[in-house]
């Protein structure tokens, strides 16, 4: 059977032109996806758990969905300060239920944003977001900057669908007519096709943004001969290219958000874009990783006013990144139970956080055995969004897309499992 116009549930590009061929419950061909998307759709999902598992002494035993869901609800109800973490690789519908559940429990809900583009959101809250859709970039942008990211490897179709190789309404031959500047601390696959590669010393991004702002404002005289390893000559050339562009688009990755300077880097980037908008049209977009991490920020914000790290312990929504973020709560050993949904903190969090996760009752909702599994007391496998579950996801530019399922393997979706846990919590809290 051939399924057309399917969505790739891997990265924030949410490519929506996939053609997937199935035979029974097997995916036999995926057309249009990149290697990452193809790998996920062709087979990585096959290694999922067959049923929920629960700790049995030092080992594991199989459990029914009823038993595992009842255990998860009991753990959350017994906790004084439960942490609900993850939410970036699941449906918007599940994210909404998670927020309602955290509110009723008086717990904290945080998404993987706090360890990736959290600083971007802090900067946007301070100085605004001059953003646009990826369609605008494809059709209009004649100059693109990738700063501290490597889309060729992390978002492999970003350049072919929206920038370097994507012809648009106003760019009939994009590869010839659209200029590409790549700023990074090292050479990469992406730098090899750039018109200008700007090699910045690690930690020097803030200074380079500040120098470019001065140059764009006509104050090149205050810029020293080199800034963070970049010559003034190259900076002046880039400043001129940016001013002369008809429409410029700046994309950046976690190489900027997690470098020294953190959210101040992004603030300076936004202010550079603001400066350039006095001469021409410029926009800025974070390159989001997990396919629906942007959705977690949207859903949390509609429901609470805050995009991540929302703490309901005061009976109202409270948000203070650095205090209410998952890593900080775990490092302080503050939470006494944890529900992890569709993420793998075992592979990313600091050791002290993982030690605490292993000590408290932690429940994982995830289709596959992951690095987080050994830290948990119970794991509930679910359907994979975009394969055997459907739901809403937000592309990196904020466009909501309905992710369709194309097969049914009998697993409940994240939305269904979280809904059933929430129902049991409501029965106790609001009998
Ligand atoms: Fe999937 Fe991202 Fe590749 Fe598109 S670029 S096919 S969304 S992994």
Short mmCIF file of C-alpha atoms and ligand atoms in Angstrom, two decimals:
data_model
loop_
_atom_site.label_atom_id
_atom_site.label_comp_id
_atom_site.label_asym_id
_atom_site.label_seq_id
_atom_site.Cartn_x
_atom_site.Cartn_y
_atom_site.Cartn_z
CA UNK A 1 0.00 0.00 0.00
CA UNK A 2 1.33 3.46 -0.86
CA UNK A 3 0.82 6.33 1.59
CA UNK A 4 1.43 9.78 0.12
CA UNK A 5 2.08 13.19 1.73
CA UNK A 6 3.16 11.59 4.99
CA UNK A 7 5.01 13.53 7.71
CA UNK A 8 8.47 12.61 8.98
CA UNK A 9 8.42 12.42 12.81
CA UNK A 10 12.12 12.98 13.39
CA UNK A 11 13.41 16.56 13.30
CA UNK A 12 11.87 20.03 13.46
CA UNK A 13 11.66 20.27 9.64
CA UNK A 14 8.60 17.95 9.79
CA UNK A 15 8.97 17.17 6.08
CA UNK A 16 5.45 16.62 4.73
CA UNK A 17 6.09 15.08 1.32
CA UNK A 18 7.08 11.51 2.20
CA UNK A 19 5.81 8.54 0.25
CA UNK A 20 5.76 5.40 2.38
CA UNK A 21 5.11 1.94 0.98
CA UNK A 22 3.91 -0.79 3.34
CA UNK A 23 3.26 -4.49 3.00
CA UNK A 24 1.18 -5.70 5.92
CA UNK A 25 2.91 -4.37 9.03
CA UNK A 26 6.24 -3.77 7.29
CA UNK A 27 7.55 -0.53 5.82
CA UNK A 28 9.24 -1.63 2.60
CA UNK A 29 10.11 1.72 1.05
CA UNK A 30 10.37 5.37 2.08
CA UNK A 31 10.74 8.00 -0.63
CA UNK A 32 11.81 11.63 -0.18
CA UNK A 33 13.03 11.29 3.46
CA UNK A 34 16.67 11.83 4.42
CA UNK A 35 18.79 9.12 6.03
CA UNK A 36 17.62 10.03 9.54
CA UNK A 37 13.94 9.96 8.66
CA UNK A 38 14.28 6.83 6.56
CA UNK A 39 16.08 5.00 9.37
CA UNK A 40 13.32 5.86 11.86
CA UNK A 41 10.51 4.92 9.51
CA UNK A 42 12.13 1.79 8.07
CA UNK A 43 13.08 -0.01 11.19
CA UNK A 44 14.29 1.70 14.34
CA UNK A 45 10.70 1.60 15.61
CA UNK A 46 10.67 -2.20 15.39
CA UNK A 47 12.78 -2.61 18.52
CA UNK A 48 10.04 -1.34 20.78
CA UNK A 49 8.92 -3.13 23.90
CA UNK A 50 6.07 -5.57 23.43
CA UNK A 51 4.30 -4.67 26.67
CA UNK A 52 4.86 -2.60 29.85
CA UNK A 53 7.66 -3.74 32.15
CA UNK A 54 8.08 -3.25 35.89
CA UNK A 55 10.96 -3.77 38.30
CA UNK A 56 11.10 -7.18 39.89
CA UNK A 57 13.93 -7.12 42.42
CA UNK A 58 17.07 -6.55 40.35
CA UNK A 59 15.35 -7.54 37.09
CA UNK A 60 12.19 -6.84 35.13
CA UNK A 61 8.83 -8.52 34.74
CA UNK A 62 6.10 -8.02 32.17
CA UNK A 63 3.01 -6.11 33.27
CA UNK A 64 -0.37 -5.29 31.78
CA UNK A 65 -1.24 -1.76 30.67
CA UNK A 66 -3.84 -1.60 33.48
CA UNK A 67 -1.24 -2.46 36.13
CA UNK A 68 1.41 -0.08 34.75
CA UNK A 69 -1.04 2.81 34.38
CA UNK A 70 -2.33 2.27 37.92
CA UNK A 71 1.27 2.20 39.19
CA UNK A 72 2.12 5.44 37.37
CA UNK A 73 -0.97 7.21 38.74
CA UNK A 74 -0.19 5.95 42.27
CA UNK A 75 3.42 7.15 42.09
CA UNK A 76 2.34 10.63 40.97
CA UNK A 77 -0.44 10.84 43.58
CA UNK A 78 1.92 9.81 46.40
CA UNK A 79 4.55 12.40 45.47
CA UNK A 80 4.89 15.81 47.12
CA UNK A 81 6.82 17.30 44.18
CA UNK A 82 6.41 15.23 41.02
CA UNK A 83 8.36 16.15 37.89
CA UNK A 84 6.81 15.51 34.45
CA UNK A 85 9.59 15.74 31.88
CA UNK A 86 10.14 15.22 28.15
CA UNK A 87 7.21 15.93 25.79
CA UNK A 88 9.18 16.87 22.65
CA UNK A 89 8.62 13.72 20.60
CA UNK A 90 4.93 13.29 21.24
CA UNK A 91 1.62 14.74 20.11
CA UNK A 92 0.36 18.17 21.11
CA UNK A 93 -2.73 16.42 22.48
CA UNK A 94 -0.55 14.46 24.96
CA UNK A 95 1.33 17.63 25.89
CA UNK A 96 -1.96 19.35 26.77
CA UNK A 97 -3.00 16.48 29.02
CA UNK A 98 0.44 16.60 30.68
CA UNK A 99 -0.03 20.28 31.58
CA UNK A 100 -3.49 19.64 33.06
CA UNK A 101 -2.11 16.69 35.03
CA UNK A 102 0.84 18.72 36.39
CA UNK A 103 -1.58 21.45 37.48
CA UNK A 104 -3.84 19.02 39.33
CA UNK A 105 -0.86 17.34 41.00
CA UNK A 106 0.83 20.62 41.94
CA UNK A 107 3.93 19.35 40.13
CA UNK A 108 6.46 20.68 37.65
CA UNK A 109 6.26 20.11 33.89
CA UNK A 110 9.31 20.72 31.75
CA UNK A 111 10.25 19.81 28.18
CA UNK A 112 13.62 19.10 26.55
CA UNK A 113 13.62 22.79 25.59
CA UNK A 114 15.38 23.49 28.88
CA UNK A 115 18.48 21.64 27.59
CA UNK A 116 18.37 22.89 23.98
CA UNK A 117 16.70 26.13 22.86
CA UNK A 118 15.57 27.37 26.30
CA UNK A 119 18.02 30.31 26.04
CA UNK A 120 16.50 31.25 22.65
CA UNK A 121 13.11 31.61 24.31
CA UNK A 122 14.57 33.72 27.13
CA UNK A 123 16.07 36.07 24.56
CA UNK A 124 12.83 36.19 22.56
CA UNK A 125 10.95 37.08 25.75
CA UNK A 126 13.32 40.03 26.24
CA UNK A 127 13.57 41.47 22.74
CA UNK A 128 10.94 39.77 20.55
CA UNK A 129 11.10 37.38 17.62
CA UNK A 130 11.51 38.65 14.06
CA UNK A 131 10.43 35.28 12.61
CA UNK A 132 8.75 34.01 9.47
CA UNK A 133 7.65 30.70 7.97
CA UNK A 134 10.05 28.41 6.14
CA UNK A 135 7.91 29.01 3.04
CA UNK A 136 8.84 32.72 3.19
CA UNK A 137 12.52 31.77 3.37
CA UNK A 138 12.24 29.41 0.42
CA UNK A 139 10.41 31.93 -1.77
CA UNK A 140 12.18 35.13 -0.78
CA UNK A 141 15.55 34.75 0.94
CA UNK A 142 18.56 35.62 -1.21
CA UNK A 143 20.97 35.39 1.74
CA UNK A 144 20.95 32.69 4.40
CA UNK A 145 23.17 32.45 7.48
CA UNK A 146 23.58 29.23 9.44
CA UNK A 147 25.19 30.10 12.77
CA UNK A 148 26.62 27.42 15.07
CA UNK A 149 24.71 24.57 13.44
CA UNK A 150 25.29 21.90 10.82
CA UNK A 151 21.99 21.30 9.01
CA UNK A 152 23.62 18.99 6.44
CA UNK A 153 23.91 16.39 9.19
CA UNK A 154 21.30 17.39 11.79
CA UNK A 155 18.44 18.61 9.55
CA UNK A 156 19.46 17.02 6.25
CA UNK A 157 16.57 18.32 4.10
CA UNK A 158 16.50 21.87 5.47
CA UNK A 159 18.78 23.13 2.70
CA UNK A 160 17.08 21.19 -0.10
CA UNK A 161 13.55 22.15 0.93
CA UNK A 162 14.00 25.74 2.14
CA UNK A 163 17.39 27.31 1.45
CA UNK A 164 20.48 26.54 -0.66
CA UNK A 165 18.99 24.03 -3.09
CA UNK A 166 15.35 25.15 -2.94
CA UNK A 167 14.15 27.28 -5.85
CA UNK A 168 11.43 29.73 -4.79
CA UNK A 169 8.95 32.19 -6.23
CA UNK A 170 11.54 34.99 -6.39
CA UNK A 171 14.58 32.71 -6.86
CA UNK A 172 14.39 30.59 -9.96
CA UNK A 173 17.92 29.26 -9.54
CA UNK A 174 18.46 29.22 -5.79
CA UNK A 175 21.88 27.57 -5.84
CA UNK A 176 23.21 30.36 -8.05
CA UNK A 177 21.20 33.30 -6.73
CA UNK A 178 21.08 32.63 -2.98
CA UNK A 179 24.22 33.34 -0.97
CA UNK A 180 25.16 31.22 2.03
CA UNK A 181 27.21 32.31 5.05
CA UNK A 182 28.11 29.73 7.69
CA UNK A 183 29.49 30.78 11.07
CA UNK A 184 30.96 28.03 13.21
CA UNK A 185 33.89 27.12 15.41
CA UNK A 186 35.00 24.36 13.02
CA UNK A 187 34.67 23.16 9.45
CA UNK A 188 31.71 20.90 8.71
CA UNK A 189 29.77 19.49 5.78
CA UNK A 190 27.75 22.72 5.73
CA UNK A 191 30.78 25.04 5.77
CA UNK A 192 32.16 23.26 2.69
CA UNK A 193 29.42 24.70 0.45
CA UNK A 194 29.30 28.18 2.00
CA UNK A 195 30.08 31.34 0.03
CA UNK A 196 31.63 32.65 3.26
CA UNK A 197 32.81 30.52 6.15
CA UNK A 198 33.36 32.57 9.28
CA UNK A 199 35.50 30.64 11.75
CA UNK A 200 34.86 31.96 15.24
CA UNK A 201 36.95 31.06 18.27
CA UNK A 202 34.86 29.00 20.76
CA UNK A 203 32.95 31.38 23.03
CA UNK A 204 33.43 34.33 20.65
CA UNK A 205 29.93 34.51 19.12
CA UNK A 206 28.70 37.36 21.31
CA UNK A 207 31.68 39.53 20.34
CA UNK A 208 31.19 38.77 16.63
CA UNK A 209 27.49 39.73 16.80
CA UNK A 210 28.45 42.95 18.60
CA UNK A 211 31.07 43.77 15.95
CA UNK A 212 28.59 43.11 13.12
CA UNK A 213 26.02 45.34 14.82
CA UNK A 214 28.57 48.16 15.00
CA UNK A 215 29.55 47.68 11.33
CA UNK A 216 25.91 47.60 10.15
CA UNK A 217 25.29 50.80 12.15
CA UNK A 218 28.19 52.49 10.36
CA UNK A 219 30.65 52.33 13.26
CA UNK A 220 33.30 50.01 11.80
CA UNK A 221 35.86 52.40 13.31
CA UNK A 222 35.25 50.94 16.80
CA UNK A 223 35.87 47.33 15.65
CA UNK A 224 39.40 45.98 16.30
CA UNK A 225 41.45 44.24 13.59
CA UNK A 226 40.30 40.80 14.69
CA UNK A 227 37.28 39.77 16.76
CA UNK A 228 37.25 36.24 18.24
CA UNK A 229 39.58 35.10 15.46
CA UNK A 230 37.60 36.77 12.62
CA UNK A 231 39.30 39.54 10.67
CA UNK A 232 37.72 42.97 10.50
CA UNK A 233 37.97 42.74 6.69
CA UNK A 234 35.74 39.65 6.64
CA UNK A 235 33.31 41.16 9.15
CA UNK A 236 32.94 44.32 7.05
CA UNK A 237 32.38 42.18 3.93
CA UNK A 238 29.67 40.18 5.70
CA UNK A 239 28.03 43.29 7.10
CA UNK A 240 27.78 44.67 3.55
CA UNK A 241 26.36 41.36 2.20
CA UNK A 242 23.71 41.42 4.94
CA UNK A 243 22.70 45.02 4.20
CA UNK A 244 22.59 44.43 0.45
CA UNK A 245 20.38 41.32 0.68
CA UNK A 246 16.74 41.75 -0.34
CA UNK A 247 15.63 39.22 2.25
CA UNK A 248 17.94 37.56 4.76
CA UNK A 249 17.28 34.57 7.01
CA UNK A 250 19.43 33.71 10.03
CA UNK A 251 19.18 30.16 11.41
CA UNK A 252 21.06 29.08 14.52
CA UNK A 253 21.53 25.93 16.56
CA UNK A 254 22.41 24.79 20.05
CA UNK A 255 26.04 25.63 19.27
CA UNK A 256 24.93 29.17 20.04
CA UNK A 257 22.41 28.59 22.84
CA UNK A 258 24.74 26.36 24.85
CA UNK A 259 27.99 28.28 24.18
CA UNK A 260 29.37 30.81 26.68
CA UNK A 261 27.04 33.80 26.60
CA UNK A 262 24.00 31.50 26.30
CA UNK A 263 20.81 33.54 25.93
CA UNK A 264 22.79 36.79 25.57
CA UNK A 265 24.17 35.36 22.29
CA UNK A 266 20.62 35.00 20.98
CA UNK A 267 19.63 38.41 22.27
CA UNK A 268 22.57 39.91 20.38
CA UNK A 269 21.60 37.91 17.25
CA UNK A 270 18.04 39.26 17.43
CA UNK A 271 19.35 42.78 17.89
CA UNK A 272 21.59 42.33 14.84
CA UNK A 273 18.52 41.26 12.85
CA UNK A 274 16.65 44.27 14.26
CA UNK A 275 19.52 46.51 13.14
CA UNK A 276 19.47 44.98 9.64
CA UNK A 277 15.72 45.52 9.41
CA UNK A 278 16.43 49.26 9.30
CA UNK A 279 17.97 48.66 5.85
CA UNK A 280 16.26 45.60 4.41
CA UNK A 281 14.22 42.56 5.51
CA UNK A 282 15.74 40.00 7.87
CA UNK A 283 14.31 37.17 9.98
CA UNK A 284 15.65 34.70 12.55
CA UNK A 285 14.63 31.10 13.28
CA UNK A 286 16.00 28.61 15.82
CA UNK A 287 16.76 25.22 14.22
CA UNK A 288 14.72 22.97 16.50
CA UNK A 289 15.77 19.36 16.98
CA UNK A 290 12.98 17.05 18.21
CA UNK A 291 10.10 17.11 15.75
CA UNK A 292 7.57 18.57 18.20
CA UNK A 293 9.70 20.43 20.73
CA UNK A 294 8.28 23.67 19.35
CA UNK A 295 4.81 22.22 19.99
CA UNK A 296 5.62 21.73 23.67
CA UNK A 297 6.43 25.44 23.93
CA UNK A 298 3.24 26.40 22.10
CA UNK A 299 0.96 24.13 24.13
CA UNK A 300 2.55 25.00 27.50
CA UNK A 301 2.29 28.70 26.66
CA UNK A 302 -1.39 28.63 25.67
CA UNK A 303 -2.27 26.77 28.81
CA UNK A 304 -0.01 28.41 31.42
CA UNK A 305 1.52 31.52 29.91
CA UNK A 306 4.99 29.94 30.08
CA UNK A 307 6.86 27.87 27.46
CA UNK A 308 8.65 25.26 29.64
CA UNK A 309 9.75 24.60 33.26
CA UNK A 310 6.27 25.39 34.66
CA UNK A 311 5.90 24.82 38.41
CA UNK A 312 2.37 24.46 39.86
CA UNK A 313 3.43 23.92 43.50
CA UNK A 314 2.15 27.40 44.42
CA UNK A 315 -1.33 26.55 42.97
CA UNK A 316 -0.59 28.96 40.12
CA UNK A 317 1.79 28.60 37.20
CA UNK A 318 5.32 29.77 38.13
CA UNK A 319 8.32 29.81 35.80
CA UNK A 320 11.93 30.46 36.63
CA UNK A 321 14.47 28.72 34.38
CA UNK A 322 17.51 27.77 36.44
CA UNK A 323 15.21 26.96 39.36
CA UNK A 324 12.17 25.16 37.89
CA UNK A 325 14.03 23.43 35.04
CA UNK A 326 14.30 19.62 35.21
CA UNK A 327 18.09 19.45 35.52
CA UNK A 328 18.10 21.91 38.43
CA UNK A 329 15.25 20.18 40.26
CA UNK A 330 16.94 16.79 39.89
CA UNK A 331 20.38 18.12 40.83
CA UNK A 332 18.90 19.58 44.05
CA UNK A 333 17.21 16.18 44.69
CA UNK A 334 13.96 18.07 45.05
CA UNK A 335 11.45 15.89 43.20
CA UNK A 336 10.25 12.66 44.77
CA UNK A 337 8.75 11.05 41.63
CA UNK A 338 9.22 11.50 37.90
CA UNK A 339 7.18 10.75 34.79
CA UNK A 340 9.29 10.88 31.63
CA UNK A 341 7.46 11.05 28.31
CA UNK A 342 9.09 10.51 24.91
CA UNK A 343 12.60 11.60 25.80
CA UNK A 344 15.88 10.10 26.91
CA UNK A 345 17.42 12.11 29.78
CA UNK A 346 19.58 9.08 30.60
CA UNK A 347 21.60 9.91 27.48
CA UNK A 348 21.90 13.65 28.15
CA UNK A 349 21.52 14.70 31.80
CA UNK A 350 24.41 15.15 34.26
CA UNK A 351 25.37 12.17 36.43
CA UNK A 352 23.99 13.68 39.66
CA UNK A 353 20.54 14.06 38.04
CA UNK A 354 20.55 10.47 36.82
CA UNK A 355 21.56 9.19 40.26
CA UNK A 356 18.53 10.93 41.73
CA UNK A 357 16.23 9.64 38.98
CA UNK A 358 17.35 6.10 39.83
CA UNK A 359 16.55 6.61 43.53
CA UNK A 360 13.00 7.92 43.14
CA UNK A 361 10.05 6.13 41.51
CA UNK A 362 10.48 7.02 37.84
CA UNK A 363 8.04 5.94 35.14
CA UNK A 364 8.99 6.10 31.46
CA UNK A 365 6.49 6.31 28.60
CA UNK A 366 8.49 5.46 25.51
CA UNK A 367 8.16 2.88 22.73
CA UNK A 368 11.78 1.70 22.92
CA UNK A 369 14.24 0.42 25.48
CA UNK A 370 16.51 3.47 25.92
CA UNK A 371 19.42 4.60 28.10
CA UNK A 372 16.76 5.92 30.52
CA UNK A 373 15.12 2.50 30.93
CA UNK A 374 17.57 1.16 33.57
CA UNK A 375 16.88 4.24 35.72
CA UNK A 376 13.14 3.54 35.85
CA UNK A 377 10.84 1.33 37.86
CA UNK A 378 8.23 1.01 35.15
CA UNK A 379 8.15 1.58 31.38
CA UNK A 380 5.01 1.79 29.27
CA UNK A 381 5.50 1.33 25.50
CA UNK A 382 3.28 3.33 23.18
CA UNK A 383 2.59 3.82 19.49
CA UNK A 384 5.09 5.95 17.56
CA UNK A 385 3.69 9.24 16.33
CA UNK A 386 3.83 9.39 12.54
CA UNK A 387 3.86 5.59 12.25
CA UNK A 388 1.05 4.01 14.27
CA UNK A 389 -0.21 7.12 16.06
CA UNK A 390 -1.33 10.49 14.77
CA UNK A 391 -1.62 13.94 16.30
CA UNK A 392 -0.56 17.56 16.09
CA UNK A 393 3.04 18.74 15.83
CA UNK A 394 4.59 22.18 15.32
CA UNK A 395 7.31 22.69 12.76
CA UNK A 396 10.37 24.71 13.80
CA UNK A 397 8.80 27.88 12.35
CA UNK A 398 5.61 27.45 14.41
CA UNK A 399 3.38 26.00 11.69
CA UNK A 400 1.08 23.28 13.12
CA UNK A 401 0.88 20.11 11.06
CA UNK A 402 -1.34 17.06 11.49
CA UNK A 403 0.93 14.02 11.67
CA UNK A 404 -0.86 11.02 10.18
CA UNK A 405 -0.54 7.38 11.14
CA UNK A 406 -0.25 4.75 8.42
CA UNK A 407 -0.45 1.47 10.30
CA UNK A 408 -1.93 0.00 13.46
CA UNK A 409 0.20 -2.33 15.56
CA UNK A 410 -2.15 -2.43 18.54
CA UNK A 411 -0.23 -0.08 20.84
CA UNK A 412 -2.05 2.76 22.65
CA UNK A 413 -0.86 6.28 21.80
CA UNK A 414 0.90 8.56 24.33
CA UNK A 415 -2.31 10.60 24.45
CA UNK A 416 -4.32 7.51 25.37
CA UNK A 417 -1.92 6.32 28.10
CA UNK A 418 -1.49 9.77 29.64
CA UNK A 419 -5.27 10.28 29.44
CA UNK A 420 -5.84 7.05 31.38
CA UNK A 421 -3.27 8.03 34.05
CA UNK A 422 -4.91 11.45 34.30
CA UNK A 423 -8.37 9.90 34.70
CA UNK A 424 -7.16 7.86 37.69
CA UNK A 425 -5.56 10.95 39.25
CA UNK A 426 -8.79 12.93 38.76
CA UNK A 427 -10.80 10.17 40.46
CA UNK A 428 -8.69 10.63 43.60
CA UNK A 429 -8.30 14.42 43.49
CA UNK A 430 -11.86 15.21 42.31
CA UNK A 431 -13.94 12.14 43.28
FE1 LIG B 1 12.76 13.82 8.63
FE2 LIG B 1 14.15 15.98 9.37
FE3 LIG B 1 15.06 14.38 7.42
FE4 LIG B 1 12.91 15.93 6.99
S1 LIG B 1 15.01 16.62 7.39
S2 LIG B 1 13.13 13.77 6.40
S3 LIG B 1 11.92 15.87 9.04
S4 LIG B 1 14.78 13.85 9.61
#
